[in-house]
XYZ file of C-alpha atoms in Angstrom:
735
model
C 127.793 18.028 92.992
C 129.638 16.617 96.075
C 129.363 12.969 96.796
C 126.502 12.159 99.215
C 129.066 9.809 101.375
C 131.085 12.953 101.935
C 128.176 14.627 103.193
C 127.013 11.796 105.529
C 130.882 11.506 106.762
C 130.998 15.132 107.302
C 127.795 15.012 109.397
C 129.006 12.208 111.477
C 132.244 14.147 112.314
C 130.114 17.066 113.168
C 127.913 15.036 115.425
C 130.887 13.301 117.082
C 132.547 16.908 117.546
C 129.470 17.774 119.420
C 129.693 14.738 121.692
C 126.849 13.009 120.218
C 126.657 9.421 118.900
C 126.011 9.338 115.291
C 123.815 6.162 115.650
C 121.802 5.484 118.887
C 122.820 2.218 120.679
C 119.934 2.284 123.116
C 116.164 2.998 123.012
C 115.778 3.893 126.540
C 113.497 6.963 127.362
C 115.541 10.143 127.440
C 118.533 8.670 125.579
C 119.128 10.896 122.651
C 119.595 9.553 119.112
C 122.229 11.446 117.049
C 121.832 12.850 113.617
C 123.372 13.289 110.347
C 123.455 16.860 108.475
C 122.993 16.903 104.900
C 122.400 19.630 102.546
C 120.248 20.151 99.542
C 121.988 18.996 96.202
C 120.053 21.399 94.020
C 117.626 24.391 94.644
C 116.322 27.020 92.524
C 113.302 29.341 91.712
C 110.416 28.427 89.375
C 108.413 30.977 87.296
C 105.032 31.549 88.182
C 102.912 28.484 88.305
C 100.274 30.091 86.313
C 103.023 30.509 83.653
C 104.085 26.881 83.794
C 102.579 24.475 81.334
C 101.444 21.589 83.457
C 102.821 18.213 82.735
C 99.722 16.206 82.084
C 98.643 13.212 84.068
C 99.976 9.976 82.348
C 96.790 8.736 80.720
C 96.514 4.954 80.428
C 98.999 4.397 83.387
C 97.560 2.006 85.765
C 99.784 1.214 89.125
C 99.292 -0.304 92.210
C 101.473 1.051 94.895
C 102.446 -1.862 97.234
C 102.055 -1.190 101.106
C 105.342 -1.703 102.672
C 104.473 -3.093 106.117
C 106.333 -2.162 109.268
C 105.737 -5.752 110.626
C 103.970 -8.787 109.419
C 100.070 -8.855 109.455
C 99.007 -10.257 112.996
C 95.822 -12.421 113.690
C 93.049 -10.224 114.731
C 92.534 -10.230 118.408
C 88.961 -10.676 119.426
C 88.990 -8.497 122.546
C 86.737 -5.623 123.554
C 88.143 -2.206 123.208
C 87.476 -0.308 126.449
C 87.226 3.052 124.939
C 84.096 2.130 122.656
C 81.867 4.927 122.100
C 78.537 2.952 120.750
C 76.019 5.661 121.319
C 76.610 9.292 120.071
C 76.827 12.357 122.259
C 73.924 14.187 120.497
C 73.149 16.110 117.579
C 76.034 17.179 115.566
C 76.853 20.758 116.336
C 79.059 20.694 113.010
C 77.724 20.852 109.452
C 79.583 20.298 106.213
C 79.349 22.611 103.167
C 78.540 21.644 99.907
C 82.166 21.266 98.966
C 83.358 20.126 95.556
C 84.830 17.216 93.663
C 88.539 16.886 93.784
C 90.989 14.994 91.538
C 89.750 11.742 90.038
C 86.509 10.557 88.054
C 84.318 13.574 87.883
C 86.937 16.231 87.343
C 87.360 15.411 83.533
C 90.181 12.892 83.999
C 90.554 9.219 84.995
C 91.777 9.315 88.474
C 95.003 11.319 87.653
C 97.651 8.905 86.804
C 95.494 5.893 87.848
C 97.328 4.912 90.807
C 95.834 3.243 93.686
C 95.952 4.358 96.210
C 95.519 7.955 95.765
C 96.990 9.106 98.853
C 94.555 11.864 99.084
C 95.278 15.121 100.955
C 95.211 18.857 100.647
C 95.113 22.232 102.543
C 93.490 25.552 102.255
C 95.158 28.869 101.939
C 93.456 32.577 101.816
C 91.795 32.116 98.598
C 92.799 28.701 97.257
C 92.667 24.851 98.103
C 95.559 22.694 96.888
C 94.969 19.140 96.711
C 97.470 16.556 95.623
C 97.118 12.731 95.012
C 98.985 10.084 93.531
C 100.466 11.347 91.338
C 98.799 14.795 90.374
C 98.048 18.130 92.168
C 95.555 20.920 91.367
C 94.672 24.350 92.618
C 91.115 25.296 93.280
C 89.216 28.369 94.161
C 88.197 27.331 97.739
C 85.012 29.606 97.413
C 83.696 28.299 94.150
C 85.486 24.818 93.603
C 86.760 26.114 90.122
C 89.900 24.606 88.975
C 92.625 27.335 88.511
C 95.546 24.886 87.479
C 95.978 21.227 86.755
C 95.587 18.396 87.355
C 99.348 18.311 86.689
C 101.740 15.650 87.407
C 103.580 16.307 90.651
C 107.067 16.945 89.094
C 105.764 19.925 87.337
C 106.799 21.808 90.326
C 110.348 20.929 89.919
C 111.244 21.513 86.314
C 113.062 24.600 87.343
C 115.476 22.519 89.348
C 115.570 19.541 87.195
C 117.527 16.423 88.296
C 115.724 13.552 89.989
C 112.918 15.846 91.410
C 112.257 17.110 87.871
C 111.946 13.780 86.079
C 110.427 11.412 88.785
C 106.973 11.585 89.865
C 106.760 8.966 92.715
C 103.675 10.085 94.559
C 103.259 9.909 98.436
C 102.631 13.522 98.279
C 101.856 16.164 101.019
C 100.318 19.694 100.422
C 100.573 22.077 103.442
C 99.933 25.661 104.057
C 102.461 27.312 106.296
C 100.209 29.770 108.286
C 102.680 31.834 109.985
C 104.646 32.676 106.865
C 101.559 32.586 104.490
C 103.486 30.049 102.171
C 102.707 26.902 100.502
C 104.772 23.922 101.267
C 104.452 20.909 98.986
C 106.790 17.692 99.172
C 106.771 14.336 97.376
C 109.884 11.701 97.519
C 111.933 10.175 94.766
C 111.463 6.406 94.958
C 114.130 5.476 92.582
C 117.846 5.150 93.636
C 119.217 7.323 94.879
C 116.363 8.546 97.077
C 115.457 12.120 97.674
C 112.882 14.363 99.152
C 111.347 17.147 96.684
C 110.281 20.170 98.562
C 108.738 23.366 97.050
C 107.961 26.608 99.126
C 105.917 29.284 97.388
C 107.118 32.917 97.533
C 103.654 34.402 98.176
C 100.260 33.168 99.736
C 99.249 32.701 96.021
C 99.462 28.914 95.012
C 99.651 30.154 91.331
C 102.959 32.110 91.818
C 106.432 31.172 91.952
C 108.134 28.560 94.151
C 111.439 27.953 95.669
C 112.404 24.429 94.837
C 114.625 21.845 96.468
C 116.170 18.298 96.139
C 117.293 16.888 99.412
C 119.092 13.484 99.809
C 117.868 11.227 102.719
C 120.601 9.699 104.961
C 122.221 6.743 103.062
C 120.167 7.521 100.138
C 121.600 4.756 98.072
C 119.743 2.006 100.173
C 117.300 3.585 102.672
C 114.064 4.095 100.704
C 111.967 6.716 102.497
C 108.435 5.450 102.409
C 105.329 7.149 103.719
C 106.870 10.771 104.171
C 104.826 13.219 106.319
C 105.610 16.979 106.547
C 104.664 19.201 109.444
C 105.127 23.201 109.915
C 106.766 24.608 112.890
C 108.185 27.794 113.601
C 111.746 26.846 113.377
C 111.808 24.237 110.877
C 109.618 22.122 108.437
C 109.755 18.617 110.176
C 109.492 15.359 108.372
C 109.054 11.601 109.046
C 109.203 8.709 106.883
C 109.722 4.931 107.090
C 113.159 3.648 106.195
C 113.143 0.351 104.262
C 116.654 -0.922 103.609
C 116.698 -1.512 99.675
C 113.007 -1.058 99.710
C 112.125 -4.008 101.562
C 113.539 -4.556 105.139
C 111.909 -2.182 107.767
C 114.659 -0.339 109.807
C 112.325 1.880 111.633
C 111.011 5.493 111.340
C 113.231 8.353 110.597
C 112.805 11.838 111.700
C 114.122 14.968 109.827
C 114.125 18.697 110.082
C 114.508 20.971 107.145
C 115.901 24.761 107.315
C 112.672 26.475 107.059
C 114.190 29.999 107.491
C 116.643 29.461 104.601
C 113.927 27.857 102.318
C 111.687 30.801 102.952
C 114.345 33.129 101.497
C 115.314 30.593 98.594
C 118.675 29.931 99.953
C 120.742 26.777 100.343
C 119.392 24.588 103.022
C 120.083 21.714 105.391
C 118.246 18.744 106.088
C 119.146 17.114 109.500
C 117.921 13.531 110.068
C 118.089 10.697 112.719
C 119.213 7.511 111.756
C 116.244 4.764 111.488
C 115.003 4.536 115.046
C 114.806 0.599 114.829
C 112.304 -1.990 113.600
C 110.720 -2.251 117.020
C 109.022 1.213 116.703
C 105.870 1.868 114.762
C 105.918 4.843 112.270
C 106.117 8.330 113.996
C 104.291 11.593 113.021
C 105.561 15.061 113.470
C 103.259 17.583 115.200
C 101.847 20.307 112.715
C 101.226 23.604 114.096
C 97.636 25.258 113.835
C 96.139 28.454 115.223
C 99.257 30.519 115.036
C 97.825 33.134 112.525
C 98.630 36.703 113.423
C 95.593 38.689 113.721
C 93.061 35.836 113.570
C 90.972 35.898 117.031
C 91.137 32.838 119.492
C 94.844 32.044 118.459
C 97.923 31.989 120.384
C 101.535 32.457 119.607
C 103.982 29.816 118.596
C 104.980 26.995 120.829
C 106.957 27.710 123.905
C 110.295 25.826 122.700
C 111.830 25.620 119.437
C 111.638 21.801 119.236
C 108.988 19.782 117.545
C 107.056 16.902 118.944
C 106.539 13.390 117.246
C 104.100 10.762 118.192
C 103.781 6.985 117.590
C 102.217 4.088 119.472
C 103.521 1.163 121.423
C 102.070 -1.737 122.924
C 99.015 -0.197 124.497
C 100.849 3.188 124.690
C 101.629 6.440 123.247
C 105.226 7.900 122.771
C 105.790 11.399 122.780
C 109.276 12.160 121.141
C 111.199 15.610 120.445
C 113.655 16.970 118.448
C 115.762 19.107 120.661
C 115.981 22.913 120.098
C 119.469 22.763 118.551
C 118.180 20.105 116.049
C 121.082 17.600 117.205
C 119.429 15.339 119.257
C 116.223 13.303 118.970
C 114.751 11.885 122.384
C 111.794 9.920 123.615
C 110.061 12.360 126.172
C 107.511 10.037 127.483
C 105.545 6.969 127.143
C 101.980 7.230 128.073
C 100.076 4.009 128.908
C 96.415 4.102 127.148
C 93.709 1.598 127.279
C 94.346 -1.410 125.446
C 93.712 -1.458 121.674
C 94.483 -3.950 118.722
C 95.508 -2.584 115.416
C 92.595 -2.683 112.897
C 92.938 -5.912 110.850
C 95.897 -6.760 112.775
C 97.617 -4.086 110.556
C 96.406 -5.613 107.262
C 93.443 -5.703 104.944
C 89.899 -6.625 106.245
C 87.570 -3.911 105.255
C 84.444 -5.292 103.558
C 82.723 -3.411 100.671
C 79.157 -4.099 99.147
C 78.933 -6.352 96.163
C 82.308 -7.686 96.234
C 84.604 -10.128 98.304
C 87.360 -7.767 97.774
C 88.618 -6.315 101.278
C 90.643 -3.079 101.865
C 93.838 -2.082 103.703
C 93.323 -0.819 107.241
C 96.878 0.862 107.597
C 96.440 0.052 111.525
C 100.130 -0.420 111.832
C 100.627 3.433 112.090
C 99.191 6.504 113.615
C 97.270 8.447 110.805
C 98.028 11.862 109.400
C 97.971 14.559 110.696
C 99.190 15.049 114.438
C 97.574 18.549 115.029
C 99.199 20.766 117.557
C 97.630 23.867 119.192
C 98.882 26.246 121.820
C 96.250 27.224 124.162
C 98.210 29.728 126.099
C 100.151 27.834 128.638
C 98.751 24.550 127.760
C 99.875 22.712 124.739
C 97.463 20.125 122.851
C 97.851 17.341 120.397
C 94.985 15.656 118.684
C 95.792 12.164 117.079
C 93.958 9.295 115.450
C 94.571 5.574 114.421
C 92.428 2.662 113.199
C 91.834 -0.108 115.566
C 89.592 -3.526 115.946
C 86.814 -2.949 118.066
C 86.386 -6.469 119.374
C 82.982 -6.732 117.616
C 84.184 -7.818 114.398
C 84.430 -4.482 112.858
C 87.148 -1.628 112.694
C 86.658 2.006 114.353
C 88.730 5.282 114.505
C 90.401 5.732 117.797
C 91.128 9.373 118.734
C 93.214 11.210 121.632
C 93.676 14.552 123.042
C 96.903 15.004 124.787
C 97.831 18.017 126.720
C 100.865 19.440 128.517
C 100.544 22.125 130.964
C 104.049 22.033 131.895
C 104.242 18.763 133.953
C 104.542 16.748 130.901
C 102.203 15.194 128.327
C 99.059 13.043 129.270
C 95.867 11.841 127.741
C 93.016 14.482 128.319
C 90.106 12.405 126.497
C 90.064 9.648 124.126
C 87.564 7.189 122.719
C 86.945 4.585 119.803
C 84.097 5.773 117.759
C 81.882 2.864 116.891
C 78.258 4.117 116.470
C 77.076 0.917 114.377
C 78.434 -2.150 112.865
C 80.043 -0.466 109.860
C 83.946 -0.509 109.613
C 85.450 3.098 110.111
C 89.160 3.696 109.165
C 91.437 6.081 107.436
C 90.922 8.880 110.007
C 92.256 12.422 110.181
C 91.687 14.810 112.935
C 92.087 18.597 113.857
C 91.002 21.153 116.365
C 89.722 24.726 115.659
C 90.374 27.826 117.621
C 87.714 27.342 120.257
C 88.778 23.594 120.777
C 86.155 21.942 118.657
C 87.619 18.691 117.337
C 86.576 17.310 113.896
C 87.412 13.706 112.907
C 86.880 12.617 109.093
C 87.269 8.798 108.046
C 86.103 6.209 105.641
C 83.023 4.251 106.217
C 82.197 0.739 104.489
C 80.797 -2.813 105.091
C 79.541 -5.589 103.246
C 76.080 -3.701 102.740
C 77.490 -0.281 101.793
C 80.129 1.106 99.095
C 82.914 3.073 100.876
C 81.932 6.519 101.705
C 83.259 9.665 103.532
C 81.856 11.077 106.832
C 82.957 12.978 109.926
C 81.993 13.411 113.585
C 82.934 16.068 115.861
C 83.339 16.981 119.511
C 82.396 20.308 121.085
C 83.541 21.254 124.543
C 81.125 22.388 127.024
C 78.345 20.752 125.065
C 79.623 17.070 124.465
C 80.568 14.914 127.530
C 84.470 14.230 127.756
C 85.533 11.401 125.561
C 82.296 11.456 123.422
C 81.743 12.354 119.723
C 78.565 13.536 118.254
C 76.376 11.950 115.460
C 78.059 11.032 112.357
C 77.521 13.080 109.390
C 77.942 11.901 105.928
C 80.061 13.994 103.487
C 79.193 12.051 100.338
C 78.023 8.410 99.855
C 79.976 6.072 97.722
C 78.137 4.249 94.798
C 80.889 1.909 94.011
C 83.251 -0.786 95.228
C 86.925 -1.386 94.509
C 87.050 -5.007 93.224
C 90.564 -6.108 92.572
C 92.887 -4.578 94.919
C 93.013 -4.052 98.673
C 95.052 -0.831 98.511
C 92.844 2.165 99.909
C 93.836 5.373 101.393
C 96.656 5.564 102.302
C 95.746 8.656 104.044
C 93.118 11.598 104.249
C 93.520 15.140 105.451
C 91.599 17.052 108.088
C 93.058 20.725 108.173
C 92.139 24.205 109.431
C 91.323 27.021 107.437
C 94.280 29.996 107.990
C 91.872 32.724 107.487
C 89.238 32.063 110.100
C 90.625 29.337 112.188
C 87.281 27.966 112.349
C 86.583 26.062 108.987
C 87.854 22.670 108.741
C 88.727 21.260 105.345
C 88.379 17.635 104.712
C 89.361 15.431 101.638
C 89.193 11.769 101.164
C 88.578 9.255 98.280
C 85.422 7.255 97.394
C 84.235 5.506 94.195
C 81.322 6.752 91.899
C 81.059 3.293 90.343
C 82.229 -0.232 90.879
C 85.742 -0.971 89.474
C 89.343 -0.258 89.685
C 91.579 2.883 88.905
C 88.283 4.794 88.608
C 88.313 6.468 92.207
C 87.250 10.077 93.021
C 87.910 12.598 95.761
C 85.803 15.046 97.643
C 86.856 18.335 99.352
C 84.381 19.564 101.929
C 84.343 22.525 104.385
C 83.148 21.736 108.004
C 82.207 24.219 110.502
C 80.968 24.071 114.063
C 78.125 26.360 115.105
C 79.915 27.822 118.192
C 82.946 29.087 116.385
C 82.303 32.683 115.375
C 83.419 33.073 111.854
C 83.806 36.243 109.451
C 84.388 34.924 106.198
C 86.654 37.350 104.053
C 87.367 37.177 100.455
C 90.004 39.550 98.701
C 90.319 39.641 95.079
C 92.049 39.827 93.019
C 94.838 37.567 94.792
C 97.726 39.593 93.169
C 98.150 42.901 91.522
C 100.909 44.625 89.644
C 101.335 48.394 89.270
C 103.848 51.123 88.480
C 105.114 53.113 91.414
C 102.904 55.980 91.715
C 99.965 54.196 90.506
C 96.994 52.740 92.721
C 96.213 48.934 93.208
C 92.444 48.252 93.670
C 91.072 45.286 95.516
C 87.336 44.193 96.559
C 86.916 43.124 100.125
C 83.730 40.730 100.738
C 82.666 39.488 104.113
C 79.937 37.334 105.451
C 79.825 37.067 109.313
C 78.310 33.987 110.891
C 74.826 33.388 109.931
C 74.950 36.340 107.808
C 74.413 38.757 110.855
C 74.250 42.503 110.543
C 77.650 43.175 112.374
C 79.552 46.132 111.118
C 82.986 45.169 109.654
C 86.081 47.355 109.673
C 89.236 46.736 107.869
C 92.959 47.452 108.273
C 96.064 46.590 106.089
C 99.627 45.970 107.156
C 102.634 44.988 105.233
C 102.172 48.079 103.009
C 105.654 49.187 101.445
C 107.324 52.535 101.984
C 105.239 55.370 100.494
C 102.247 53.584 100.189
C 98.660 54.136 101.860
C 95.394 52.848 101.690
C 91.770 53.819 101.585
C 88.834 51.394 102.642
C 85.310 51.644 103.467
C 83.394 49.386 106.004
C 80.648 46.939 105.550
C 77.202 46.159 107.574
C 76.319 42.541 107.534
C 77.117 40.598 104.441
C 78.701 42.803 101.565
C 81.726 44.298 99.843
C 83.816 47.311 99.792
C 86.576 48.738 97.712
C 90.245 48.775 98.962
C 92.832 51.133 97.219
C 96.237 50.822 97.946
C 97.984 54.122 96.823
C 101.616 53.922 96.000
C 104.173 56.919 95.540
C 106.811 57.556 93.058
C 109.146 56.649 95.638
C 107.830 53.226 96.782
C 110.601 50.759 96.169
C 110.162 48.171 93.415
C 109.377 44.715 94.808
C 106.727 42.078 95.767
C 104.729 42.563 98.827
C 102.433 40.681 100.869
C 99.634 42.678 102.303
C 97.720 41.294 105.298
C 94.088 42.611 105.187
C 92.231 42.126 108.792
C 88.601 42.364 108.915
C 87.014 42.887 112.324
C 83.358 42.796 113.395
C 81.369 40.926 116.143
C 84.291 40.345 118.216
C 85.847 38.399 115.473
C 89.011 39.248 113.458
C 89.822 37.397 110.116
C 93.117 38.013 108.176
C 93.408 37.462 104.320
C 96.573 38.302 102.310
C 96.887 39.722 98.851
C 100.144 40.104 96.766
C 101.178 43.764 95.535
C 103.971 43.730 93.014
C 105.291 47.263 92.267
C 107.463 48.155 89.456
C 109.778 51.000 89.469
C 108.219 54.423 88.518
C 107.884 55.155 84.615
C 110.746 57.359 83.497
C 109.926 60.758 82.020
C 109.496 60.128 78.440
C 110.816 62.787 76.317
C 111.795 63.367 72.512
C 115.358 62.286 71.787
C 115.699 62.721 68.086
C 114.353 63.293 64.503
C 115.917 61.862 61.489
C 114.967 62.122 57.884
C 115.891 59.773 55.134
C 116.877 60.829 52.620
C 117.860 64.254 54.211
C 117.655 66.001 50.689
C 115.158 65.452 48.166
C 114.125 67.016 44.888
C 110.865 69.009 45.222
C 107.690 67.034 44.600
C 109.320 63.864 46.040
C 109.065 62.598 49.797
C 111.270 61.530 52.721
C 110.787 59.173 55.668
C 110.944 60.797 58.948
C 111.516 58.941 62.082
C 110.862 60.237 65.567
C 112.840 58.434 68.722
C 111.787 58.844 72.302
C 114.049 58.716 75.184
C 112.285 55.723 76.769
C 109.282 53.355 75.860
C 106.039 55.008 75.338
C 103.423 54.667 78.300
C 100.461 52.780 78.170
C 98.130 54.371 75.542
C 101.156 55.378 73.468
C 102.491 58.803 72.917
C 101.235 61.460 70.694
C 104.193 63.401 69.272
C 103.289 66.846 67.375
C 105.039 67.562 64.349
C 105.641 71.024 62.690
C 107.339 72.378 59.274
C 108.764 75.862 59.177
C 107.903 76.043 55.427
C 105.095 75.098 53.172
C 107.612 73.568 50.823
C 107.653 70.486 53.116
C 104.311 69.016 54.822
C 104.095 66.698 57.845
C 101.160 65.225 59.599
C 99.953 67.159 62.733
C 101.209 64.429 65.005
C 102.420 60.722 65.001
C 101.714 58.157 67.773
C 104.396 56.047 69.277
C 102.841 52.660 70.243
C 102.695 51.727 74.037
C 106.173 50.103 74.766
C 107.846 51.258 71.559
C 110.488 53.881 71.300
C 110.150 55.387 67.847
C 107.553 55.731 65.071
C 107.860 57.057 61.344
C 105.983 59.485 59.330
C 106.127 60.794 55.853
C 107.175 64.177 54.703
C 105.795 65.328 51.221
C 107.405 68.026 49.423
C 106.437 70.843 46.680
C 108.195 71.730 43.590
C 110.722 74.417 44.064
C 112.838 76.670 41.803
C 115.633 77.381 44.289
C 117.041 75.149 47.044
C 115.206 75.293 50.392
C 116.196 74.150 53.677
C 113.178 73.237 55.829
C 113.270 72.504 59.526
C 111.031 69.448 60.692
C 110.331 69.457 64.543
C 108.735 67.082 66.987
C 107.606 67.934 70.439
C 106.186 65.706 73.290
C 105.875 65.953 77.132
C 107.719 69.446 77.182
C 110.601 68.334 74.952
C 111.525 68.748 71.383
C 113.965 67.771 68.711
C 114.310 68.599 64.934
C 116.042 67.851 61.785
C 116.743 69.774 58.503
C 115.455 68.669 54.958
C 116.919 70.250 51.777
C 114.508 70.491 48.860
C 116.212 71.092 45.509
C 114.727 72.169 42.299
C 114.037 69.591 39.419
C 116.540 71.235 36.943
C 119.604 73.001 37.463
C 120.817 74.832 40.668
C 119.209 77.668 42.045
C 120.029 79.918 45.040
C 119.356 78.402 48.480
C 116.235 79.857 50.257
C 116.380 80.479 53.981
C-alpha cells in the first residue's frame, strides 16, 4: 500500500498544476477552495450478504459517544423567533402507516451494541428497508417489517476487504439508496488512527446481495478525525461531508468530499477528492441528496442540470449555499442568504427536558440536520432543510426552509419554526415528495412527557405558505434517559424510490426509563393528494439456466384501493429473452414469466418492472441471474471391473456421462447381448453427478463367453465387454 502522504503530496502537485491552491487562504464568497485527490487503499467484492454470517452486536458493551462541539456552548438568547408558527395550518393531510419496530429493545436484542446515541437512520429500496444505528444494521421487508438479516455489526459488510474497515465498527453510519442506479450505498468511518471512510455499494437493488467494498483515507488521516460524516447521492458522485477535528479534539471546520460513483458502481478502484477543512468559523455543512430521479416514476424529473452538487450550512442569521465544481476540483461559496434571526437550540448544548428525571438531552443545535433533500422540478431546483432552534419562549422547535433556484440563484421560498405548544421539538429530518408535499419528522419531549416521535407536513395548494399542518404522533415514548445527555444524533426522513410518494421516517425513543435501552421505530408516511400505485414484485431475485423461464408475482394496490386497471411492462431484459404478463383490475396480483433462450448470455440482470394505472406509473426492480445453458449430456463410457470373471460370479459396472446429470438425474438404459450376463434395465446418475455404478451377475458356463454390456441415454451409447469363463478347465470361446 502506498504511503498516504505520497498520495497527498501528489494531489497537491496535481491541484497546483491546475492553477489552484491546495489550501484556501480566504473565505470570501466565490473564492474557490482547492482540493486533495486520494484513492482507495483497498477495494473488493463481498459474497451475497445472505451468505455472510453476521457479526453479532457486542452484547454487554455500553459506550457513550461524546459530542464533539463545533464551538463552545453559548448562553441561551431569550429572543422571540420571528418565524414561529404557533397555530397549525389545519388537519393533517398525511397519515402514518402502522410501521414496525427497528433495531433496539423490542427487536430481540438490547440496543444493538448499546451505544448512546444510536444515530438512527435508514432508507427504503424496492422491497426492503435498511436501517443502521450505532453500531448495527438490519435488513427489513418493508411491506411486513420482518427482519431478513441482522442485526449485524456494521463491519460485517467489509469482511471481504479486511483492513481497518473490516476490523473496526465505529458507528456514525449512513444507509442510502441510489435511486438512479438502483443500488444500496452504506457508509461508516474508522475512528481509530489512521482515519478512514468505509463505503459499500450493492451490485443490485437486492440488499441481501453482494457489495463492492471500499476503504478510503481522509486527508491528513493521521490527525484529522472525520466526525459526523454524511453521505448524499448525486448523478456524478457520492458526496460526503464531515467535521474535521485535529487529533480528535480541535475543530478545524467542515470538509467536503466526492467519491467516484461511476467507478464504484462497477467495482473499480476509485478516487476520493476532498477540500481541506474550511475553517473553524464555519458550522457543519450538508451535501444535497437527490430525490425523484427514478426513471419511469410519474411526477419525477431528470437529474440536476449541472454535474456539481450543492452543500448548505448556516451562519449568523443566514444560510450558505456551496458547490463542488463540475470538474470536482474547486469548492466555492455560491451565495449567503439572509434569513430571519434564529438562535441555536440550547445554545448548541443540552437543555431538552424529560418526564420523571432532571437529565436534559442534547439539541445538536450547532448544525443543520440530515438530510438536505434536493428535487428538480423541471427548470426549478428545490432544497428542503431543517435545524433545531430556541423559540424565545423557553422551549426549542424545528425550523425548516424551502429554497428554490429558477436560474437567478438560490433564495428562500418559504420557512417557519414549528412550535404548536410548549413542548420541546428537535432532531428534525425533512423531505419532499413528487407533488411537492413536505414531511418533517422530529423528537418531542418536555418535563411532562417522555421523548416521543412525531411529524408534521405541508401540502401546497391546501396549506398557506410557511405553514405546517397538525402534528401527528408516530409513537409515544414510555421512558426517559436518566444518566446521559446524548440523544440522536440524527434521524432520517427519506422518500420511497418505487412510488416517489411514500415517506419513510425513523427515530429513537424509550420503552422504559433507563440507559442503554433505547428503541427505534420505522414508519411510512403518505399524503392523500399524492397518487400512488403500490407495486410488489416477488421474489426479489431468481436464478435460471439459459432456455428456462423465471416466474415472478406482481401485486398492486392503487390509492385507496380504487378499481383502476393496471398494466405492466418490463425493461432491462437480456438478449434473447421475452416476457408474458397479465393485467390487474383494482387491487390484486398477476404472474410475470420471463422466458430466456438457449442463446441468452450468462450474467446477472436488473429488470425494471413498470406498473401503470390511473395516470400513475410505479417501477420496481427484480434481479435475474442467468447461468449458461446446460450442455447436452451423453454417455461417455462404460467400464467393468473386473473385465473377466468366472461364471456364477459378478462384476461392477460403471457408466460415465459427458457432463453432470441434469436436475432430476439421468436414467441410463442398460442391456446385455447374452443371457450369460444379466444387468438391471437402467441405472440412475444422480443430479449433478457424472457417473453411477451397477452390478453385473453371470451364470455358469462350460466354455468362455464374451458378452457386450451397453448403456444408452439421450440418443447416445457406449459399451464394454465382459469375458465369462468356465469354473474348471478351458473351453472354447463362444461368440
